[in-house]
Amino acid sequence: MSIIEVNKLNLFYGNFQALKEITLRIEKQKITALIGPSGCGKSTFLRTLNRMNDLIDDVRISGSVKISGNDIYGSDVDLLALRKKVGMVFQRPNPFPLSIYDNVVYGLRVHGILDKKIMEQKLQWSLESVHLWDEVKDKLDQNALTLSGEQQQRLCIARLAVVEPEVLLMDEPCSALDPMSTAKIEDLMYELKKQYTIIIVTHNMQQAARVSEYTGYFLLGELVEFGETNQIFTSPKDSRTEDYLTGRFG
Ligand SMILES: Nc1ncnc2c1ncn2[C@@H]1O[C@H](COP(=O)(O)OP(=O)(O)OP(=O)(O)O)[C@@H](O)[C@H]1O
Ligand SMILES: [Mg+2]
């Protein structure tokens, strides 16, 4: 079952067209990987899924993005609710320079959940869901920036998880991590997909092949090919995909 339907999506930064007629469907509770050379529009595309591009000046968008059947570019869309439903994890972990506790409950406060007991239950649940609870339960007052990069990345996922999103967008979430830490985050993604739909941008082809069920290949703003990961990696239909995967390009 698909949760996201993108139809003929175009995006312009001023006169520059960064996305061209993107049409695809994202399956619910699966991991979809987006790959492609630098500058081909992967991050731009990811940001269209929770309207983060709205924050950038001079952006024009046409086409449609539906999430659970609702057009997220409709005029009556509640952006706060959209970004609660569709959370984003970035390349560099970006915890706030606040305590671990405050980082996680931040989202709850934003959404008006102020009951201390509920906050603490949700805090524990979300830290457990990213396997961070045992590591931090005795130091919730400590500044989040004192954690390792990998712990910070899991904390950022917990910070999203606490408001129970449906979709997690991950823009190269492991690119600042060593191989051991990367493996931990990948294991976590496997578990999280029971609950969330995950879209991950990665430059690591092994990672895309390992973690995802579906893969999309972007090139110069176009979605060249989209399909089951196994098919894309073993028998791509487009020669441009094959060139990229075999290292002849990019
Ligand atoms: N805020 C912006 N204003 C103008 N142009 C932008 C902006 N952000 C991105 N672009 C341009 O849009 C194109 C796509 O950029 P984007 O960051 O989406 O690519 P990407 O595939 O994520 O690249 P990378 O793999 O390096 O992260 C690039 O040509 C980039 O220069
Ligand atoms: Mg990018």
PDB file of C-alpha atoms and ligand atoms in Angstrom:
ATOM      1  CA  MET A   1       0.000   0.000   0.000  1.00  0.00           C
ATOM      2  CA  SER A   2       1.391   3.402  -0.871  1.00  0.00           C
ATOM      3  CA  ILE A   3       1.438   6.247   1.645  1.00  0.00           C
ATOM      4  CA  ILE A   4       2.990   8.931  -0.589  1.00  0.00           C
ATOM      5  CA  GLU A   5       1.988   9.669  -4.164  1.00  0.00           C
ATOM      6  CA  VAL A   6       3.999  12.191  -6.108  1.00  0.00           C
ATOM      7  CA  ASN A   7       2.684  13.289  -9.462  1.00  0.00           C
ATOM      8  CA  LYS A   8       4.547  15.380 -12.052  1.00  0.00           C
ATOM      9  CA  LEU A   9       6.395  17.338  -9.433  1.00  0.00           C
ATOM     10  CA  ASN A  10       8.544  20.213 -10.684  1.00  0.00           C
ATOM     11  CA  LEU A  11      10.612  22.503  -8.501  1.00  0.00           C
ATOM     12  CA  PHE A  12      12.428  25.668  -9.497  1.00  0.00           C
ATOM     13  CA  TYR A  13      14.965  27.676  -7.498  1.00  0.00           C
ATOM     14  CA  GLY A  14      14.497  30.985  -9.316  1.00  0.00           C
ATOM     15  CA  ASN A  15      15.057  30.054 -12.961  1.00  0.00           C
ATOM     16  CA  PHE A  16      16.871  26.839 -12.189  1.00  0.00           C
ATOM     17  CA  GLN A  17      14.781  23.696 -12.421  1.00  0.00           C
ATOM     18  CA  ALA A  18      15.980  21.299  -9.723  1.00  0.00           C
ATOM     19  CA  LEU A  19      13.203  18.677 -10.047  1.00  0.00           C
ATOM     20  CA  LYS A  20      11.636  17.607 -13.327  1.00  0.00           C
ATOM     21  CA  GLU A  21       8.317  15.812 -13.592  1.00  0.00           C
ATOM     22  CA  ILE A  22       8.919  13.485 -10.670  1.00  0.00           C
ATOM     23  CA  THR A  23       6.251  10.794 -10.392  1.00  0.00           C
ATOM     24  CA  LEU A  24       6.494   7.973  -7.891  1.00  0.00           C
ATOM     25  CA  ARG A  25       4.748   6.137  -5.082  1.00  0.00           C
ATOM     26  CA  ILE A  26       6.287   5.341  -1.737  1.00  0.00           C
ATOM     27  CA  GLU A  27       5.161   2.145  -0.047  1.00  0.00           C
ATOM     28  CA  LYS A  28       4.029   2.278   3.527  1.00  0.00           C
ATOM     29  CA  GLN A  29       6.327   0.801   6.202  1.00  0.00           C
ATOM     30  CA  LYS A  30       9.090   0.060   3.735  1.00  0.00           C
ATOM     31  CA  ILE A  31      12.496   1.623   3.291  1.00  0.00           C
ATOM     32  CA  THR A  32      13.018   3.511   0.056  1.00  0.00           C
ATOM     33  CA  ALA A  33      16.525   4.640  -0.891  1.00  0.00           C
ATOM     34  CA  LEU A  34      17.226   7.607  -3.149  1.00  0.00           C
ATOM     35  CA  ILE A  35      20.568   7.567  -4.893  1.00  0.00           C
ATOM     36  CA  GLY A  36      22.327   9.647  -7.525  1.00  0.00           C
ATOM     37  CA  PRO A  37      25.275  11.961  -8.033  1.00  0.00           C
ATOM     38  CA  SER A  38      25.763  15.151  -6.070  1.00  0.00           C
ATOM     39  CA  GLY A  39      23.490  18.014  -7.033  1.00  0.00           C
ATOM     40  CA  CYS A  40      20.868  15.866  -8.781  1.00  0.00           C
ATOM     41  CA  GLY A  41      18.027  16.942  -6.474  1.00  0.00           C
ATOM     42  CA  LYS A  42      17.792  14.211  -3.826  1.00  0.00           C
ATOM     43  CA  SER A  43      17.730  16.562  -0.842  1.00  0.00           C
ATOM     44  CA  THR A  44      15.451  18.955  -2.685  1.00  0.00           C
ATOM     45  CA  PHE A  45      13.031  16.112  -3.340  1.00  0.00           C
ATOM     46  CA  LEU A  46      13.127  14.935   0.266  1.00  0.00           C
ATOM     47  CA  ARG A  47      12.321  18.463   1.438  1.00  0.00           C
ATOM     48  CA  THR A  48       9.278  18.645  -0.829  1.00  0.00           C
ATOM     49  CA  LEU A  49       7.736  15.823   1.220  1.00  0.00           C
ATOM     50  CA  ASN A  50       7.304  17.956   4.332  1.00  0.00           C
ATOM     51  CA  ARG A  51       7.436  21.354   2.671  1.00  0.00           C
ATOM     52  CA  MET A  52      10.806  22.297   4.055  1.00  0.00           C
ATOM     53  CA  ASN A  53      11.496  24.074   0.749  1.00  0.00           C
ATOM     54  CA  ASP A  54       8.886  26.613   1.827  1.00  0.00           C
ATOM     55  CA  LEU A  55      11.613  28.033   4.037  1.00  0.00           C
ATOM     56  CA  ILE A  56      13.783  28.848   1.011  1.00  0.00           C
ATOM     57  CA  ASP A  57      13.201  32.075  -0.938  1.00  0.00           C
ATOM     58  CA  ASP A  58      12.210  32.043  -4.574  1.00  0.00           C
ATOM     59  CA  VAL A  59      11.098  28.412  -4.767  1.00  0.00           C
ATOM     60  CA  ARG A  60       8.304  27.465  -7.155  1.00  0.00           C
ATOM     61  CA  ILE A  61       6.611  24.097  -7.175  1.00  0.00           C
ATOM     62  CA  SER A  62       4.078  22.498  -9.488  1.00  0.00           C
ATOM     63  CA  GLY A  63       2.531  19.055  -9.562  1.00  0.00           C
ATOM     64  CA  SER A  64       1.173  17.239  -6.563  1.00  0.00           C
ATOM     65  CA  VAL A  65       2.333  15.421  -3.448  1.00  0.00           C
ATOM     66  CA  LYS A  66      -0.261  13.406  -1.602  1.00  0.00           C
ATOM     67  CA  ILE A  67       0.390  11.861   1.768  1.00  0.00           C
ATOM     68  CA  SER A  68      -2.261   9.436   3.008  1.00  0.00           C
ATOM     69  CA  GLY A  69      -4.436  10.804   0.213  1.00  0.00           C
ATOM     70  CA  ASN A  70      -4.154  14.462   1.225  1.00  0.00           C
ATOM     71  CA  ASP A  71      -2.520  17.046  -1.019  1.00  0.00           C
ATOM     72  CA  ILE A  72       0.162  18.565   1.203  1.00  0.00           C
ATOM     73  CA  TYR A  73       0.389  21.649  -1.023  1.00  0.00           C
ATOM     74  CA  GLY A  74      -3.296  22.403  -0.519  1.00  0.00           C
ATOM     75  CA  SER A  75      -4.093  25.858   0.816  1.00  0.00           C
ATOM     76  CA  ASP A  76      -5.504  24.635   4.129  1.00  0.00           C
ATOM     77  CA  VAL A  77      -2.544  22.484   5.146  1.00  0.00           C
ATOM     78  CA  ASP A  78      -1.348  22.780   8.738  1.00  0.00           C
ATOM     79  CA  LEU A  79       2.456  22.833   8.384  1.00  0.00           C
ATOM     80  CA  LEU A  80       3.094  22.027  12.018  1.00  0.00           C
ATOM     81  CA  ALA A  81       0.923  18.932  11.727  1.00  0.00           C
ATOM     82  CA  LEU A  82       2.578  17.988   8.426  1.00  0.00           C
ATOM     83  CA  ARG A  83       6.072  18.181   9.916  1.00  0.00           C
ATOM     84  CA  LYS A  84       4.931  16.147  12.893  1.00  0.00           C
ATOM     85  CA  LYS A  85       3.699  13.467  10.532  1.00  0.00           C
ATOM     86  CA  VAL A  86       6.747  13.670   8.264  1.00  0.00           C
ATOM     87  CA  GLY A  87       9.946  14.138  10.274  1.00  0.00           C
ATOM     88  CA  MET A  88      13.448  14.674   8.939  1.00  0.00           C
ATOM     89  CA  VAL A  89      16.889  13.492  10.061  1.00  0.00           C
ATOM     90  CA  PHE A  90      19.909  15.299   8.638  1.00  0.00           C
ATOM     91  CA  GLN A  91      23.439  14.485   7.588  1.00  0.00           C
ATOM     92  CA  ARG A  92      25.010  15.979  10.691  1.00  0.00           C
ATOM     93  CA  PRO A  93      23.197  15.155  13.891  1.00  0.00           C
ATOM     94  CA  ASN A  94      21.652  18.423  15.014  1.00  0.00           C
ATOM     95  CA  PRO A  95      20.532  18.153  18.621  1.00  0.00           C
ATOM     96  CA  PHE A  96      19.720  21.434  20.306  1.00  0.00           C
ATOM     97  CA  PRO A  97      22.389  22.651  22.757  1.00  0.00           C
ATOM     98  CA  LEU A  98      20.066  21.621  25.566  1.00  0.00           C
ATOM     99  CA  SER A  99      19.788  18.653  27.880  1.00  0.00           C
ATOM    100  CA  ILE A 100      18.967  15.208  26.527  1.00  0.00           C
ATOM    101  CA  TYR A 101      15.611  15.501  28.277  1.00  0.00           C
ATOM    102  CA  ASP A 102      14.771  18.852  26.722  1.00  0.00           C
ATOM    103  CA  ASN A 103      15.790  17.685  23.267  1.00  0.00           C
ATOM    104  CA  VAL A 104      13.335  14.820  23.341  1.00  0.00           C
ATOM    105  CA  VAL A 105      10.402  16.587  24.965  1.00  0.00           C
ATOM    106  CA  TYR A 106      10.860  19.629  22.727  1.00  0.00           C
ATOM    107  CA  GLY A 107       8.514  18.199  20.108  1.00  0.00           C
ATOM    108  CA  LEU A 108       5.898  17.421  22.725  1.00  0.00           C
ATOM    109  CA  ARG A 109       6.005  20.998  24.016  1.00  0.00           C
ATOM    110  CA  VAL A 110       5.672  22.370  20.491  1.00  0.00           C
ATOM    111  CA  HIS A 111       2.575  20.250  20.044  1.00  0.00           C
ATOM    112  CA  GLY A 112       1.103  21.360  23.332  1.00  0.00           C
ATOM    113  CA  ILE A 113       1.708  18.240  25.416  1.00  0.00           C
ATOM    114  CA  LEU A 114       2.837  19.651  28.737  1.00  0.00           C
ATOM    115  CA  ASP A 115       1.701  17.034  31.247  1.00  0.00           C
ATOM    116  CA  LYS A 116       4.887  15.987  33.023  1.00  0.00           C
ATOM    117  CA  LYS A 117       3.864  12.383  33.502  1.00  0.00           C
ATOM    118  CA  ILE A 118       2.883  11.906  29.866  1.00  0.00           C
ATOM    119  CA  MET A 119       6.079  13.657  28.800  1.00  0.00           C
ATOM    120  CA  GLU A 120       8.219  11.312  30.851  1.00  0.00           C
ATOM    121  CA  GLN A 121       6.445   8.216  29.590  1.00  0.00           C
ATOM    122  CA  LYS A 122       6.875   9.310  26.017  1.00  0.00           C
ATOM    123  CA  LEU A 123      10.480  10.331  26.654  1.00  0.00           C
ATOM    124  CA  GLN A 124      11.346   6.874  27.922  1.00  0.00           C
ATOM    125  CA  TRP A 125       9.424   5.124  25.172  1.00  0.00           C
ATOM    126  CA  SER A 126      11.074   7.107  22.389  1.00  0.00           C
ATOM    127  CA  LEU A 127      14.583   6.731  23.842  1.00  0.00           C
ATOM    128  CA  GLU A 128      13.941   3.001  24.199  1.00  0.00           C
ATOM    129  CA  SER A 129      12.784   2.800  20.624  1.00  0.00           C
ATOM    130  CA  VAL A 130      16.221   4.000  19.462  1.00  0.00           C
ATOM    131  CA  HIS A 131      18.058   1.927  22.128  1.00  0.00           C
ATOM    132  CA  LEU A 132      19.414   4.979  23.847  1.00  0.00           C
ATOM    133  CA  TRP A 133      17.493   4.775  27.107  1.00  0.00           C
ATOM    134  CA  ASP A 134      19.952   2.549  28.976  1.00  0.00           C
ATOM    135  CA  GLU A 135      22.860   4.721  27.886  1.00  0.00           C
ATOM    136  CA  VAL A 136      21.335   8.020  28.972  1.00  0.00           C
ATOM    137  CA  LYS A 137      18.706   7.329  31.633  1.00  0.00           C
ATOM    138  CA  ASP A 138      21.065   8.410  34.421  1.00  0.00           C
ATOM    139  CA  LYS A 139      22.151  11.602  32.702  1.00  0.00           C
ATOM    140  CA  LEU A 140      19.046  13.085  31.149  1.00  0.00           C
ATOM    141  CA  ASP A 141      20.145  16.531  32.383  1.00  0.00           C
ATOM    142  CA  GLN A 142      23.424  16.347  30.507  1.00  0.00           C
ATOM    143  CA  ASN A 143      23.899  18.501  27.421  1.00  0.00           C
ATOM    144  CA  ALA A 144      23.061  16.478  24.295  1.00  0.00           C
ATOM    145  CA  LEU A 145      26.184  17.785  22.567  1.00  0.00           C
ATOM    146  CA  THR A 146      28.316  15.683  24.940  1.00  0.00           C
ATOM    147  CA  LEU A 147      27.014  12.470  23.321  1.00  0.00           C
ATOM    148  CA  SER A 148      28.921  10.724  20.517  1.00  0.00           C
ATOM    149  CA  GLY A 149      27.894  11.485  16.929  1.00  0.00           C
ATOM    150  CA  GLU A 150      26.060   8.207  16.616  1.00  0.00           C
ATOM    151  CA  GLN A 151      24.247   8.699  19.933  1.00  0.00           C
ATOM    152  CA  GLN A 152      23.332  12.214  18.814  1.00  0.00           C
ATOM    153  CA  GLN A 153      21.889  10.820  15.593  1.00  0.00           C
ATOM    154  CA  ARG A 154      19.802   8.310  17.574  1.00  0.00           C
ATOM    155  CA  LEU A 155      18.720  11.134  19.861  1.00  0.00           C
ATOM    156  CA  CYS A 156      17.572  13.116  16.830  1.00  0.00           C
ATOM    157  CA  ILE A 157      15.522  10.114  15.732  1.00  0.00           C
ATOM    158  CA  ALA A 158      14.065   9.834  19.249  1.00  0.00           C
ATOM    159  CA  ARG A 159      13.202  13.537  19.109  1.00  0.00           C
ATOM    160  CA  LEU A 160      11.106  12.826  16.016  1.00  0.00           C
ATOM    161  CA  ALA A 161       9.743   9.521  17.302  1.00  0.00           C
ATOM    162  CA  VAL A 162       8.310  11.119  20.424  1.00  0.00           C
ATOM    163  CA  VAL A 163       5.589  12.836  18.398  1.00  0.00           C
ATOM    164  CA  GLU A 164       4.808   9.576  16.555  1.00  0.00           C
ATOM    165  CA  PRO A 165       5.369  10.511  12.924  1.00  0.00           C
ATOM    166  CA  GLU A 166       4.369   8.279  10.032  1.00  0.00           C
ATOM    167  CA  VAL A 167       7.238   9.051   7.696  1.00  0.00           C
ATOM    168  CA  LEU A 168      10.928   9.504   8.477  1.00  0.00           C
ATOM    169  CA  LEU A 169      13.016  11.337   5.905  1.00  0.00           C
ATOM    170  CA  MET A 170      16.722  10.658   6.336  1.00  0.00           C
ATOM    171  CA  ASP A 171      19.183  12.737   4.349  1.00  0.00           C
ATOM    172  CA  GLU A 172      22.495  10.860   4.406  1.00  0.00           C
ATOM    173  CA  PRO A 173      22.034  10.035   8.102  1.00  0.00           C
ATOM    174  CA  CYS A 174      25.255   8.013   8.316  1.00  0.00           C
ATOM    175  CA  SER A 175      27.629  10.111   6.257  1.00  0.00           C
ATOM    176  CA  ALA A 176      29.256  11.609   9.350  1.00  0.00           C
ATOM    177  CA  LEU A 177      29.503   8.229  11.133  1.00  0.00           C
ATOM    178  CA  ASP A 178      32.115   5.462  11.198  1.00  0.00           C
ATOM    179  CA  PRO A 179      31.245   1.952   9.904  1.00  0.00           C
ATOM    180  CA  MET A 180      30.335   0.553  13.344  1.00  0.00           C
ATOM    181  CA  SER A 181      28.012   3.448  14.086  1.00  0.00           C
ATOM    182  CA  THR A 182      26.566   3.187  10.594  1.00  0.00           C
ATOM    183  CA  ALA A 183      25.741  -0.480  11.208  1.00  0.00           C
ATOM    184  CA  LYS A 184      23.934   0.480  14.420  1.00  0.00           C
ATOM    185  CA  ILE A 185      21.804   3.079  12.645  1.00  0.00           C
ATOM    186  CA  GLU A 186      21.029   0.605   9.851  1.00  0.00           C
ATOM    187  CA  ASP A 187      19.910  -2.013  12.407  1.00  0.00           C
ATOM    188  CA  LEU A 188      17.735   0.622  13.968  1.00  0.00           C
ATOM    189  CA  MET A 189      16.172   1.488  10.599  1.00  0.00           C
ATOM    190  CA  TYR A 190      15.154  -2.140  10.192  1.00  0.00           C
ATOM    191  CA  GLU A 191      13.296  -2.003  13.474  1.00  0.00           C
ATOM    192  CA  LEU A 192      11.791   1.412  12.864  1.00  0.00           C
ATOM    193  CA  LYS A 193      10.224   0.428   9.581  1.00  0.00           C
ATOM    194  CA  LYS A 194       7.763  -1.756  11.480  1.00  0.00           C
ATOM    195  CA  GLN A 195       6.298   1.532  12.548  1.00  0.00           C
ATOM    196  CA  TYR A 196       7.381   4.144  10.043  1.00  0.00           C
ATOM    197  CA  THR A 197       7.825   4.618   6.339  1.00  0.00           C
ATOM    198  CA  ILE A 198      11.470   5.525   5.797  1.00  0.00           C
ATOM    199  CA  ILE A 199      13.004   7.377   2.864  1.00  0.00           C
ATOM    200  CA  ILE A 200      16.773   7.551   2.965  1.00  0.00           C
ATOM    201  CA  VAL A 201      19.134   9.484   0.721  1.00  0.00           C
ATOM    202  CA  THR A 202      22.518   7.847   0.560  1.00  0.00           C
ATOM    203  CA  HIS A 203      25.742   8.008  -1.442  1.00  0.00           C
ATOM    204  CA  ASN A 204      26.648   4.585  -0.099  1.00  0.00           C
ATOM    205  CA  MET A 205      25.481   2.022  -2.660  1.00  0.00           C
ATOM    206  CA  GLN A 206      26.075  -0.898  -0.301  1.00  0.00           C
ATOM    207  CA  GLN A 207      23.885   0.829   2.226  1.00  0.00           C
ATOM    208  CA  ALA A 208      21.088   1.364  -0.297  1.00  0.00           C
ATOM    209  CA  ALA A 209      21.297  -2.291  -1.343  1.00  0.00           C
ATOM    210  CA  ARG A 210      21.407  -3.510   2.277  1.00  0.00           C
ATOM    211  CA  VAL A 211      18.618  -1.530   3.868  1.00  0.00           C
ATOM    212  CA  SER A 212      16.047  -0.649   1.241  1.00  0.00           C
ATOM    213  CA  GLU A 213      13.205  -2.468  -0.482  1.00  0.00           C
ATOM    214  CA  TYR A 214      12.797   0.216  -3.154  1.00  0.00           C
ATOM    215  CA  THR A 215      15.344   2.444  -4.834  1.00  0.00           C
ATOM    216  CA  GLY A 216      15.052   5.562  -6.963  1.00  0.00           C
ATOM    217  CA  TYR A 217      17.894   6.866  -9.104  1.00  0.00           C
ATOM    218  CA  PHE A 218      17.999  10.625  -9.613  1.00  0.00           C
ATOM    219  CA  LEU A 219      20.057  12.338 -12.286  1.00  0.00           C
ATOM    220  CA  LEU A 220      20.015  16.071 -13.075  1.00  0.00           C
ATOM    221  CA  GLY A 221      16.634  16.576 -11.439  1.00  0.00           C
ATOM    222  CA  GLU A 222      14.980  13.604 -13.104  1.00  0.00           C
ATOM    223  CA  LEU A 223      13.926  10.345 -11.574  1.00  0.00           C
ATOM    224  CA  VAL A 224      15.600   8.080 -14.106  1.00  0.00           C
ATOM    225  CA  GLU A 225      14.478   4.809 -12.601  1.00  0.00           C
ATOM    226  CA  PHE A 226      12.447   3.609  -9.655  1.00  0.00           C
ATOM    227  CA  GLY A 227      11.738   0.060  -8.601  1.00  0.00           C
ATOM    228  CA  GLU A 228      12.491  -2.791  -6.256  1.00  0.00           C
ATOM    229  CA  THR A 229      16.023  -2.480  -4.957  1.00  0.00           C
ATOM    230  CA  ASN A 230      16.939  -5.959  -6.061  1.00  0.00           C
ATOM    231  CA  GLN A 231      15.864  -5.241  -9.627  1.00  0.00           C
ATOM    232  CA  ILE A 232      17.597  -1.848  -9.743  1.00  0.00           C
ATOM    233  CA  PHE A 233      20.876  -3.324  -8.527  1.00  0.00           C
ATOM    234  CA  THR A 234      20.833  -6.536 -10.546  1.00  0.00           C
ATOM    235  CA  SER A 235      19.083  -5.588 -13.777  1.00  0.00           C
ATOM    236  CA  PRO A 236      18.520  -1.854 -14.151  1.00  0.00           C
ATOM    237  CA  LYS A 237      16.268  -0.995 -17.065  1.00  0.00           C
ATOM    238  CA  ASP A 238      17.932   2.309 -17.907  1.00  0.00           C
ATOM    239  CA  SER A 239      21.520   2.334 -19.117  1.00  0.00           C
ATOM    240  CA  ARG A 240      22.144   5.525 -17.125  1.00  0.00           C
ATOM    241  CA  THR A 241      21.318   3.672 -13.899  1.00  0.00           C
ATOM    242  CA  GLU A 242      23.671   0.899 -14.876  1.00  0.00           C
ATOM    243  CA  ASP A 243      26.448   3.383 -15.653  1.00  0.00           C
ATOM    244  CA  TYR A 244      26.060   4.911 -12.220  1.00  0.00           C
ATOM    245  CA  LEU A 245      25.905   1.622 -10.339  1.00  0.00           C
ATOM    246  CA  THR A 246      28.915   0.205 -12.116  1.00  0.00           C
ATOM    247  CA  GLY A 247      30.903   3.338 -11.390  1.00  0.00           C
ATOM    248  CA  ARG A 248      31.201   4.494 -14.982  1.00  0.00           C
ATOM    249  CA  PHE A 249      29.577   7.741 -13.933  1.00  0.00           C
ATOM    250  CA  GLY A 250      29.228   9.761 -10.734  1.00  0.00           C
TER     251      GLY A 250
HETATM  252  N1  LIG B   1      18.531  26.894  -1.771  1.00  0.00           N
HETATM  253  C1  LIG B   1      18.908  26.702  -3.030  1.00  0.00           C
HETATM  254  N2  LIG B   1      18.899  27.714  -3.921  1.00  0.00           N
HETATM  255  C2  LIG B   1      19.295  27.526  -5.192  1.00  0.00           C
HETATM  256  N3  LIG B   1      19.694  26.351  -5.707  1.00  0.00           N
HETATM  257  C3  LIG B   1      19.707  25.302  -4.871  1.00  0.00           C
HETATM  258  C4  LIG B   1      19.332  25.413  -3.505  1.00  0.00           C
HETATM  259  N4  LIG B   1      19.448  24.197  -2.930  1.00  0.00           N
HETATM  260  C5  LIG B   1      19.888  23.366  -3.902  1.00  0.00           C
HETATM  261  N5  LIG B   1      20.043  24.023  -5.068  1.00  0.00           N
HETATM  262  C6  LIG B   1      20.488  23.445  -6.344  1.00  0.00           C
HETATM  263  O1  LIG B   1      19.578  22.430  -6.725  1.00  0.00           O
HETATM  264  C7  LIG B   1      20.269  21.296  -7.235  1.00  0.00           C
HETATM  265  C8  LIG B   1      19.926  20.064  -6.417  1.00  0.00           C
HETATM  266  O2  LIG B   1      20.479  20.219  -5.112  1.00  0.00           O
HETATM  267  P1  LIG B   1      20.268  19.141  -3.976  1.00  0.00           P
HETATM  268  O3  LIG B   1      20.918  19.671  -2.762  1.00  0.00           O
HETATM  269  O4  LIG B   1      18.856  18.772  -3.918  1.00  0.00           O
HETATM  270  O5  LIG B   1      21.107  17.898  -4.554  1.00  0.00           O
HETATM  271  P2  LIG B   1      21.535  16.535  -3.873  1.00  0.00           P
HETATM  272  O6  LIG B   1      21.213  15.469  -4.854  1.00  0.00           O
HETATM  273  O7  LIG B   1      20.965  16.436  -2.518  1.00  0.00           O
HETATM  274  O8  LIG B   1      23.130  16.678  -3.780  1.00  0.00           O
HETATM  275  P3  LIG B   1      24.146  16.062  -2.689  1.00  0.00           P
HETATM  276  O9  LIG B   1      24.256  14.612  -3.020  1.00  0.00           O
HETATM  277  O10 LIG B   1      25.431  16.799  -2.936  1.00  0.00           O
HETATM  278  O11 LIG B   1      23.589  16.323  -1.333  1.00  0.00           O
HETATM  279  C9  LIG B   1      21.744  21.656  -7.222  1.00  0.00           C
HETATM  280  O12 LIG B   1      22.093  22.136  -8.499  1.00  0.00           O
HETATM  281  C10 LIG B   1      21.838  22.756  -6.196  1.00  0.00           C
HETATM  282  O13 LIG B   1      22.892  23.639  -6.495  1.00  0.00           O
HETATM  283 MG    MG B   2      21.780  16.355  -0.608  1.00  0.00          MG
END
